[in-house]
Tab-separated table of C-alpha atoms and ligand atoms in Angstrom:
chain	number	residue	atom	x	y	z
A	1	MET	CA	196.311	86.860	122.991
A	2	SER	CA	195.560	89.509	126.091
A	3	LEU	CA	196.526	92.701	127.515
A	4	PRO	CA	197.736	91.587	130.575
A	5	PRO	CA	197.358	95.018	133.309
A	6	LEU	CA	200.456	95.906	134.149
A	7	PHE	CA	200.118	97.576	137.487
A	8	PRO	CA	198.660	95.598	140.433
A	9	ARG	CA	195.117	96.172	141.758
A	10	ARG	CA	194.448	97.285	145.484
A	11	VAL	CA	194.043	94.600	147.320
A	12	THR	CA	190.000	94.800	148.285
A	13	SER	CA	187.459	92.354	150.798
A	14	PRO	CA	184.848	90.867	148.600
A	15	CYS	CA	181.330	92.949	148.229
A	16	ARG	CA	178.575	90.801	147.038
A	17	ILE	CA	175.819	91.568	145.356
A	18	GLY	CA	173.191	89.006	143.955
A	19	PRO	CA	174.924	87.144	141.756
A	20	LEU	CA	178.349	89.485	141.284
A	21	THR	CA	181.179	89.593	143.296
A	22	MET	CA	182.731	93.096	143.261
A	23	GLY	CA	186.464	93.703	144.582
A	24	SER	CA	188.940	90.920	146.037
A	25	GLY	CA	190.331	90.337	142.287
A	26	HIS	CA	187.134	89.836	140.544
A	27	PRO	CA	186.718	91.812	136.866
A	28	VAL	CA	185.545	95.750	137.183
A	29	VAL	CA	181.790	95.633	137.540
A	30	VAL	CA	180.403	98.103	134.473
A	31	GLN	CA	176.969	99.739	136.081
A	32	SER	CA	174.605	102.152	134.905
A	33	MET	CA	171.232	103.780	136.019
A	34	ILE	CA	168.206	103.758	134.412
A	35	THR	CA	166.049	107.162	133.986
A	36	GLU	CA	162.481	106.073	133.488
A	37	GLU	CA	160.667	107.098	136.584
A	38	THR	CA	160.433	104.203	139.162
A	39	ARG	CA	156.679	104.132	139.228
A	40	ASN	CA	156.731	103.500	135.479
A	41	ILE	CA	157.034	99.621	136.330
A	42	GLU	CA	156.967	98.643	132.691
A	43	GLY	CA	159.034	101.291	131.545
A	44	CYS	CA	161.647	100.683	133.997
A	45	VAL	CA	161.521	96.669	133.170
A	46	GLU	CA	162.349	97.396	129.850
A	47	GLN	CA	165.101	99.676	129.851
A	48	ILE	CA	166.501	97.464	132.700
A	49	ILE	CA	166.515	94.271	130.646
A	50	GLU	CA	168.110	96.854	127.660
A	51	LEU	CA	170.932	97.971	129.934
A	52	HIS	CA	171.746	94.314	130.615
A	53	ARG	CA	171.544	93.174	127.251
A	54	ALA	CA	173.829	95.975	125.909
A	55	GLY	CA	176.464	94.571	129.188
A	56	CYS	CA	175.380	96.324	132.152
A	57	GLU	CA	175.907	93.881	135.100
A	58	LEU	CA	174.561	96.404	138.211
A	59	VAL	CA	171.562	98.585	137.167
A	60	ARG	CA	170.205	101.197	139.406
A	61	VAL	CA	166.803	102.437	140.021
A	62	THR	CA	166.020	105.678	142.034
A	63	THR	CA	163.506	105.155	145.060
A	64	PRO	CA	162.637	109.214	146.205
A	65	SER	CA	160.107	107.810	148.219
A	66	LEU	CA	158.367	104.718	150.104
A	67	GLY	CA	156.095	104.465	146.617
A	68	GLU	CA	159.077	103.596	144.240
A	69	ALA	CA	160.686	101.558	146.890
A	70	GLU	CA	157.673	99.494	146.809
A	71	CYS	CA	157.275	99.293	143.248
A	72	LEU	CA	160.934	97.178	142.978
A	73	ALA	CA	159.115	94.154	144.175
A	74	GLU	CA	157.079	94.430	140.766
A	75	ILE	CA	160.363	95.141	138.680
A	76	ARG	CA	162.017	92.597	139.855
A	77	ALA	CA	159.820	89.779	139.331
A	78	LYS	CA	158.821	91.171	135.698
A	79	VAL	CA	162.147	91.400	134.972
A	80	ASN	CA	163.204	88.206	136.496
A	81	GLU	CA	159.918	86.613	134.456
A	82	ARG	CA	160.563	88.190	130.924
A	83	HIS	CA	164.572	87.872	131.083
A	84	GLY	CA	166.304	86.472	133.885
A	85	TYR	CA	168.176	87.606	137.250
A	86	VAL	CA	169.809	91.617	136.862
A	87	PRO	CA	171.272	92.666	139.884
A	88	LEU	CA	169.669	95.771	140.981
A	89	THR	CA	170.905	98.738	143.080
A	90	ALA	CA	168.086	101.072	144.752
A	91	ASP	CA	169.019	104.951	145.258
A	92	VAL	CA	168.287	106.043	148.200
A	93	HIS	CA	168.292	109.922	149.389
A	94	HIS	CA	166.750	111.985	151.453
A	95	GLN	CA	165.329	110.748	155.420
A	96	GLY	CA	166.171	107.192	154.094
A	97	THR	CA	165.693	104.600	156.674
A	98	ASP	CA	162.011	103.098	155.794
A	99	ILE	CA	162.424	103.451	151.983
A	100	ALA	CA	166.066	101.649	152.258
A	101	VAL	CA	164.600	98.978	154.555
A	102	GLU	CA	161.546	98.446	151.993
A	103	ALA	CA	164.250	98.346	149.062
A	104	ALA	CA	166.290	95.754	150.880
A	105	LYS	CA	163.781	93.060	150.392
A	106	HIS	CA	163.731	93.657	146.677
A	107	VAL	CA	167.083	94.523	145.122
A	108	ASP	CA	170.774	93.421	145.566
A	109	GLU	CA	172.230	96.771	146.820
A	110	VAL	CA	170.902	99.549	148.666
A	111	ARG	CA	172.923	103.033	147.862
A	112	VAL	CA	172.821	105.642	150.941
A	113	ASN	CA	173.994	109.158	150.339
A	114	PRO	CA	175.436	110.132	153.796
A	115	GLY	CA	175.178	113.769	153.119
A	116	LEU	CA	171.463	113.340	152.506
A	117	PHE	CA	170.337	110.234	154.349
A	118	VAL	CA	169.652	112.157	157.566
A	119	PHE	CA	168.562	115.270	155.995
A	120	ARG	CA	169.550	118.809	157.653
A	121	ARG	CA	168.559	121.711	155.201
A	122	HIS	CA	172.014	123.824	154.574
A	123	GLY	CA	171.689	126.986	156.873
A	124	THR	CA	170.175	125.418	159.746
A	125	ARG	CA	172.833	125.693	162.020
A	126	ALA	CA	173.612	129.059	160.849
A	127	LYS	CA	170.027	130.292	161.516
A	128	THR	CA	170.258	128.628	165.005
A	129	GLU	CA	173.684	129.965	165.985
A	130	THR	CA	173.706	133.717	164.457
A	131	GLY	CA	169.902	134.491	163.526
A	132	LEU	CA	170.554	134.519	159.729
A	133	ALA	CA	169.928	131.682	157.274
A	134	VAL	CA	173.628	131.158	155.436
A	135	ASP	CA	174.682	128.660	153.141
A	136	VAL	CA	178.412	127.606	153.341
A	137	ARG	CA	178.864	126.375	150.010
A	138	GLY	CA	179.862	128.545	147.402
A	139	ARG	CA	181.361	131.626	149.065
A	140	GLU	CA	184.757	133.372	149.011
A	141	GLU	CA	187.488	131.334	150.818
A	142	ASN	CA	187.731	133.898	153.766
A	143	GLU	CA	184.269	133.990	154.338
A	144	VAL	CA	184.148	130.392	154.449
A	145	ASP	CA	187.051	130.117	156.946
A	146	ARG	CA	185.361	132.663	159.158
A	147	LEU	CA	181.626	130.672	158.890
A	148	ARG	CA	183.274	127.447	159.489
A	149	ALA	CA	184.772	129.050	162.983
A	150	GLU	CA	182.088	130.766	164.018
A	151	LEU	CA	179.660	127.587	163.537
A	152	ALA	CA	182.168	124.917	164.153
A	153	TYR	CA	180.452	121.930	165.951
A	154	ASP	CA	181.758	120.983	169.666
A	155	PRO	CA	182.198	117.426	170.780
A	156	ALA	CA	178.581	117.100	172.625
A	157	GLU	CA	176.857	118.516	169.435
A	158	TRP	CA	178.838	116.411	166.915
A	159	ALA	CA	178.066	113.099	169.075
A	160	LEU	CA	174.659	114.250	168.887
A	161	GLU	CA	174.541	114.106	165.310
A	162	LEU	CA	176.191	110.934	164.993
A	163	GLU	CA	173.635	109.282	167.078
A	164	ALA	CA	170.720	110.369	165.377
A	165	ILE	CA	173.054	108.955	162.187
A	166	GLU	CA	173.271	105.739	164.079
A	167	GLU	CA	169.875	105.537	164.649
A	168	SER	CA	168.195	105.613	161.382
A	169	PHE	CA	170.959	103.737	160.033
A	170	VAL	CA	170.702	100.505	162.200
A	171	PRO	CA	167.593	99.206	160.526
A	172	VAL	CA	169.078	99.661	157.262
A	173	LEU	CA	171.901	97.875	158.468
A	174	GLU	CA	169.801	94.832	160.028
A	175	ALA	CA	167.609	94.529	156.876
A	176	CYS	CA	170.427	93.981	154.831
A	177	LYS	CA	172.017	91.607	156.820
A	178	ARG	CA	168.653	89.567	156.941
A	179	PHE	CA	168.335	89.701	153.133
A	180	ASP	CA	172.199	89.445	152.501
A	181	ARG	CA	172.180	92.814	150.457
A	182	ALA	CA	175.229	95.122	149.458
A	183	ILE	CA	175.167	98.667	151.056
A	184	ARG	CA	176.957	101.305	148.695
A	185	VAL	CA	177.950	104.538	150.814
A	186	GLY	CA	177.878	107.017	147.906
A	187	VAL	CA	179.449	110.146	148.817
A	188	ASN	CA	178.640	113.071	146.322
A	189	HIS	CA	181.130	116.197	146.686
A	190	GLY	CA	178.096	118.347	145.993
A	191	SER	CA	175.582	116.962	148.320
A	192	LEU	CA	177.845	116.464	151.724
A	193	SER	CA	175.820	117.619	155.198
A	194	GLU	CA	176.211	120.694	156.837
A	195	ARG	CA	178.269	119.000	159.680
A	196	ILE	CA	180.681	117.687	157.100
A	197	LEU	CA	180.990	120.781	155.521
A	198	ILE	CA	181.542	123.129	158.342
A	199	THR	CA	183.982	120.734	159.765
A	200	TYR	CA	186.311	119.934	156.975
A	201	GLY	CA	185.253	121.889	153.914
A	202	ASP	CA	184.092	121.429	150.700
A	203	THR	CA	186.739	118.725	150.261
A	204	PRO	CA	187.785	115.682	149.395
A	205	ARG	CA	188.420	115.310	153.096
A	206	GLY	CA	184.844	116.158	153.826
A	207	MET	CA	183.668	113.158	151.342
A	208	VAL	CA	185.988	110.795	152.838
A	209	GLU	CA	185.271	111.072	156.587
A	210	SER	CA	181.837	111.273	155.251
A	211	ALA	CA	181.648	108.021	154.172
A	212	MET	CA	183.683	106.768	157.160
A	213	GLU	CA	181.260	107.652	159.628
A	214	TYR	CA	179.133	105.154	157.997
A	215	LEU	CA	181.368	102.570	157.504
A	216	ARG	CA	182.463	102.606	161.044
A	217	LEU	CA	178.569	101.935	162.019
A	218	GLY	CA	178.412	99.330	159.648
A	219	GLU	CA	181.275	97.446	161.599
A	220	LYS	CA	180.017	98.561	165.352
A	221	HIS	CA	176.593	96.384	164.089
A	222	GLY	CA	178.181	93.666	162.137
A	223	TYR	CA	177.817	94.647	158.634
A	224	THR	CA	180.635	94.165	156.346
A	225	ASN	CA	179.140	94.104	152.730
A	226	PHE	CA	180.051	97.750	151.658
A	227	ASN	CA	181.552	99.303	148.779
A	228	ILE	CA	182.217	103.225	148.542
A	229	SER	CA	181.911	105.547	145.827
A	230	ALA	CA	183.437	109.192	146.185
A	231	LYS	CA	182.064	111.326	143.246
A	232	ALA	CA	182.527	114.815	142.044
A	233	SER	CA	181.855	116.789	138.665
A	234	ARG	CA	185.387	118.003	138.765
A	235	VAL	CA	188.091	114.980	137.816
A	236	PRO	CA	190.607	116.476	139.920
A	237	ILE	CA	188.162	116.131	143.382
A	238	MET	CA	187.176	113.205	142.564
A	239	VAL	CA	190.719	111.232	141.462
A	240	ALA	CA	191.660	112.722	145.171
A	241	ALA	CA	189.176	111.602	147.050
A	242	ASN	CA	189.173	107.993	145.881
A	243	ARG	CA	192.963	108.541	146.815
A	244	LEU	CA	192.038	109.188	149.992
A	245	MET	CA	189.548	106.932	150.917
A	246	ALA	CA	191.956	104.270	149.670
A	247	SER	CA	194.469	105.491	152.324
A	248	ARG	CA	192.164	106.328	155.127
A	249	MET	CA	190.271	103.125	154.882
A	250	LEU	CA	193.660	101.323	155.088
A	251	GLU	CA	194.333	103.234	158.250
A	252	GLU	CA	191.226	101.862	159.619
A	253	GLY	CA	191.842	98.160	158.392
A	254	MET	CA	189.216	98.724	156.299
A	255	ARG	CA	189.587	97.185	152.533
A	256	TYR	CA	185.988	97.629	150.577
A	257	PRO	CA	185.833	97.886	147.119
A	258	LEU	CA	185.813	101.435	145.211
A	259	HIS	CA	183.122	102.562	142.851
A	260	LEU	CA	184.378	105.042	140.445
A	261	GLY	CA	182.519	107.857	138.322
A	262	VAL	CA	182.691	111.526	137.494
A	263	THR	CA	179.181	112.965	138.156
A	264	GLU	CA	177.207	115.720	135.670
A	265	ALA	CA	179.964	114.817	133.305
A	266	GLY	CA	177.289	116.408	130.769
A	267	ASP	CA	177.290	114.356	126.883
A	268	GLY	CA	179.291	113.747	123.658
A	269	ASP	CA	182.933	113.584	123.130
A	270	TYR	CA	183.756	115.899	126.352
A	271	ALA	CA	181.707	113.870	128.872
A	272	ARG	CA	183.494	110.635	127.668
A	273	VAL	CA	186.911	112.452	127.732
A	274	LYS	CA	185.977	113.339	131.334
A	275	SER	CA	184.791	110.655	132.322
A	276	THR	CA	187.994	108.394	131.114
A	277	ALA	CA	190.077	110.976	132.991
A	278	GLY	CA	188.859	110.616	135.989
A	279	ILE	CA	188.159	106.646	135.911
A	280	ALA	CA	191.008	105.490	134.047
A	281	THR	CA	193.848	107.667	136.017
A	282	LEU	CA	192.008	105.763	139.140
A	283	LEU	CA	192.328	102.458	137.387
A	284	MET	CA	195.918	102.757	136.445
A	285	GLU	CA	196.907	103.200	140.315
A	286	GLY	CA	194.812	99.940	140.953
A	287	ILE	CA	192.026	101.815	142.665
A	288	GLY	CA	188.702	100.997	141.579
A	289	ASP	CA	186.417	98.071	141.203
A	290	THR	CA	183.329	98.780	139.267
A	291	ILE	CA	182.766	102.001	137.179
A	292	ARG	CA	179.975	104.044	136.030
A	293	VAL	CA	180.499	106.643	133.098
A	294	SER	CA	177.317	109.096	133.502
A	295	LEU	CA	176.446	111.003	130.310
A	296	SER	CA	173.481	112.820	129.799
A	297	GLU	CA	172.327	110.640	127.145
A	298	ASP	CA	170.366	107.582	126.954
A	299	PRO	CA	172.302	105.611	129.652
A	300	ILE	CA	172.631	102.289	127.023
A	301	HIS	CA	175.379	104.733	125.931
A	302	GLU	CA	177.389	104.651	128.627
A	303	ILE	CA	178.228	100.688	128.475
A	304	PRO	CA	180.199	100.616	125.565
A	305	VAL	CA	182.463	103.391	127.607
A	306	CYS	CA	182.753	101.297	130.405
A	307	TYR	CA	184.139	98.586	128.179
A	308	ASP	CA	186.563	100.743	126.393
A	309	ILE	CA	188.215	102.392	129.344
A	310	LEU	CA	188.412	98.410	130.684
A	311	GLN	CA	189.630	97.185	127.777
A	312	SER	CA	192.516	100.044	126.792
A	313	LEU	CA	193.747	99.476	130.092
A	314	GLY	CA	193.798	95.449	129.872
A	315	LEU	CA	191.161	94.833	132.788
A	316	ARG	CA	188.263	93.433	131.036
A	317	ILE	CA	188.838	91.808	127.140
A	318	THR	CA	185.505	92.254	125.263
A	319	LYS	CA	186.483	93.114	121.628
A	320	VAL	CA	189.949	92.959	119.542
A	321	GLU	CA	192.536	95.121	120.545
A	322	TYR	CA	193.723	97.196	117.327
A	323	ILE	CA	197.030	99.003	116.726
A	324	ALA	CA	197.043	101.238	113.768
A	325	CYS	CA	199.161	104.071	113.338
A	326	PRO	CA	198.136	107.633	112.293
A	327	SER	CA	199.982	107.249	108.847
A	328	CYS	CA	202.246	110.023	107.696
A	329	GLY	CA	204.056	110.591	103.994
A	330	ARG	CA	205.557	107.119	104.372
A	331	THR	CA	202.302	105.366	104.167
A	332	LYS	CA	202.149	103.505	100.835
A	333	PHE	CA	197.945	103.110	100.849
A	334	ASN	CA	194.762	105.101	102.306
A	335	LEU	CA	195.345	103.577	106.041
A	336	PRO	CA	191.785	104.705	107.331
A	337	THR	CA	190.795	102.840	104.105
A	338	VAL	CA	192.513	99.783	104.997
A	339	PHE	CA	191.875	100.072	108.605
A	340	ASN	CA	188.650	99.625	108.006
A	341	GLN	CA	188.696	97.381	105.933
A	342	VAL	CA	190.546	95.222	108.251
A	343	ARG	CA	188.256	95.956	111.066
A	344	ASP	CA	185.134	94.677	109.215
A	345	ALA	CA	186.877	91.973	108.784
A	346	THR	CA	187.727	90.773	112.143
A	347	LYS	CA	186.429	92.581	114.679
A	348	HIS	CA	184.349	89.128	115.850
A	349	LEU	CA	187.859	87.889	117.049
A	350	LYS	CA	187.417	89.096	120.565
A	351	GLY	CA	190.997	88.548	122.615
A	352	LEU	CA	193.062	89.358	118.954
A	353	THR	CA	195.467	92.102	118.645
A	354	LEU	CA	195.961	93.131	115.479
A	355	ALA	CA	197.982	96.102	114.013
A	356	VAL	CA	197.900	97.973	110.533
A	357	MET	CA	200.565	100.095	110.211
A	358	GLY	CA	201.760	102.441	106.745
A	359	CYS	CA	205.775	101.185	106.416
A	360	ILE	CA	207.541	98.956	107.470
A	361	VAL	CA	210.187	101.262	108.472
A	362	ASN	CA	208.430	101.505	111.971
A	363	GLY	CA	205.776	100.023	111.436
A	364	PRO	CA	206.811	96.380	113.136
A	365	GLY	CA	208.518	98.293	115.543
A	366	GLU	CA	205.663	100.377	116.639
A	367	MET	CA	202.910	97.370	116.933
A	368	ALA	CA	204.551	96.719	119.882
A	369	ASP	CA	203.011	93.045	121.309
A	370	ALA	CA	200.379	92.466	118.239
A	371	ASP	CA	199.587	89.086	117.907
A	372	TYR	CA	199.250	89.510	114.113
A	373	GLY	CA	200.180	92.737	111.683
A	374	TYR	CA	199.555	93.970	108.367
A	375	VAL	CA	202.339	96.227	107.236
A	376	GLY	CA	202.558	98.557	103.596
A	377	ALA	CA	205.980	97.695	102.107
A	378	ALA	CA	207.575	99.215	98.844
A	379	GLY	CA	205.632	98.931	95.656
A	380	GLY	CA	202.373	99.001	96.767
A	381	LYS	CA	202.532	95.148	98.729
A	382	ILE	CA	201.430	93.886	101.977
A	383	THR	CA	203.745	92.472	104.724
A	384	LEU	CA	202.441	89.926	107.120
A	385	TYR	CA	203.354	89.477	110.331
A	386	ARG	CA	202.732	86.811	113.476
A	387	LYS	CA	204.074	88.679	116.184
A	388	ARG	CA	207.126	90.101	115.102
A	389	ASP	CA	208.036	87.622	112.834
A	390	VAL	CA	207.369	88.243	109.257
A	391	VAL	CA	205.222	85.484	107.691
A	392	LYS	CA	204.392	86.302	103.857
A	393	THR	CA	205.639	89.495	101.968
A	394	GLY	CA	204.860	91.034	98.243
A	395	ILE	CA	200.974	90.492	98.777
A	396	PRO	CA	199.331	93.149	96.614
A	397	GLN	CA	196.972	95.015	98.508
A	398	GLU	CA	193.695	94.168	97.122
A	399	ARG	CA	194.312	90.638	98.334
A	400	GLY	CA	195.635	91.799	101.751
A	401	VAL	CA	192.827	91.600	103.920
A	402	GLU	CA	192.391	87.948	101.990
A	403	GLU	CA	195.838	86.481	103.086
A	404	LEU	CA	195.054	87.794	106.557
A	405	ILE	CA	192.111	86.148	107.178
A	406	ALA	CA	194.157	82.827	105.279
A	407	LEU	CA	196.894	83.232	108.100
A	408	LEU	CA	194.594	83.335	110.976
A	409	LYS	CA	192.636	80.354	109.189
A	410	ALA	CA	196.037	78.562	109.185
A	411	ASP	CA	196.736	79.307	112.853
A	412	GLY	CA	193.692	78.064	114.308
A	413	VAL	CA	192.371	81.704	115.526
A	414	TRP	CA	189.723	82.337	112.813
A	415	LYS	CA	185.957	81.861	113.773
A	416	GLU	CA	183.103	82.716	111.456
A	417	PRO	CA	181.424	86.040	112.214
A	418	GLY	CA	178.903	84.507	114.684
A	419	GLU	CA	180.328	81.061	115.357
A	420	GLY	CA	181.766	80.573	118.669
A	421	SER	CA	182.414	84.001	119.515
A	422	ASP	CA	180.214	87.103	120.545
A	423	GLY	CA	179.290	88.219	117.021
A	424	LEU	CA	179.563	91.843	115.821
A	425	THR	CA	178.883	93.246	119.016
A	426	PRO	CA	180.465	91.103	121.610
A	427	LEU	CA	179.216	91.339	125.246
A	428	PRO	CA	181.235	90.701	127.626
A	429	THR	CA	181.812	87.347	129.805
A	430	LEU	CA	182.000	87.011	133.640
A	431	ALA	CA	185.261	84.864	134.709
A	432	PRO	CA	183.056	81.903	136.273
A	433	LYS	CA	184.261	83.085	139.796
A	434	ASN	CA	182.217	86.145	139.310
A	435	ARG	CA	178.965	84.115	138.417
A	436	LEU	CA	177.737	82.460	141.405
A	437	ALA	CA	173.988	81.605	142.544
A	438	PRO	CA	171.742	84.528	142.268
A	439	ALA	CA	170.345	86.326	145.150
A	440	ALA	CA	167.309	84.093	146.888
A	441	PRO	CA	164.078	85.648	146.306
A	442	VAL	CA	162.163	87.407	148.611
B	501	SF4	FE1	204.517	106.850	109.202
B	501	SF4	FE2	205.549	104.588	108.921
B	501	SF4	FE3	205.061	105.592	111.329
B	501	SF4	FE4	203.244	104.657	109.873
B	501	SF4	S1	204.462	103.184	110.634
B	501	SF4	S2	203.242	106.877	110.961
B	501	SF4	S3	203.896	105.340	107.991
B	501	SF4	S4	206.531	105.993	110.150
């Protein structure tokens, strides 16, 4: 009654994020981000609770300045009081040391963006070296190569920048150690630092090396509770960056969990397809421990897409798995109508795999490993299957759903909607090992 994944998952170290554990064989965590301004505390509290109720297990809140980071204390307290504990992440970007240190007091995870954390505007170096403000990004390839050669960092300059990063990052590492918080090193293809762009180009390699610097600094200072994201708006770049991230980490003996997402995917069907193309490709390779589907819509719409990706790969089972043929000239009934009837009657039976097939010629073979099958037969009749065995034949179409329910009842797998199940809009249940004690209040 479940769909065991047919691919091994990448072995990772665990990352503790409040009550969640990410990686290390735990279920893939579903996360999203609220869109309210952080200073609108009531709005944030409402949206966090709404997302958590919809199944979002880790909710991100933006903290562009210290003022927003300070708001997190009240947001955390009100969410706890009105709803219960929700794992929270604070998103930190430009010159983020003080912001991240403040955020670490209140939330379970701090996200830092290596491209922006110690921020130098693009063109700064070009101006210094040539007297012209030049941005290396968005140029013809040969011009980029020329600029990169002209502006290349020497080892002393490189070391100086790394020292500046270390100085800014160590207080964050210390705060996260003190409060037992996670850090997400979140690289974006669109916001690599000028030093990384000049050295590695606008490439997956640049994304990966940018993150590696932060991971090495963490380990140097005794901090290892990391997870990493390497996002891009173009699927091939996002996929390449995550593959490379996993292998580069392994070369240096690191096994941190990976957060998958396609940035700026847009909205509607195409955004869902685009996100799925990137996320599912990597999950199928065993890469990925948490996912976010970024939509330019209300973030509540992201959660069902995440669960559908995980369910379709057999990584999280949150609802009934249906197998239905597209129908063809052999179909003996209106398949879309019958499929809807079967689904309406059974959609609360989380964990079952049910097949609705149009004909007996190919149906039984094509419904693969379904637990039960509802198959059209000659003369407008229905045949019911348990696994690959015929259980009943010659059922008039109008009694098909009724007979299917009777079979499920006889087998002891039927539940009334809402009875001992998650009802018509099932929420996921984490495995017990993913329910650790909440982080200590600060
Ligand atoms: Fe056609 Fe039968 Fe295949 Fe359905 S199962 S598509 S009806 S051949």
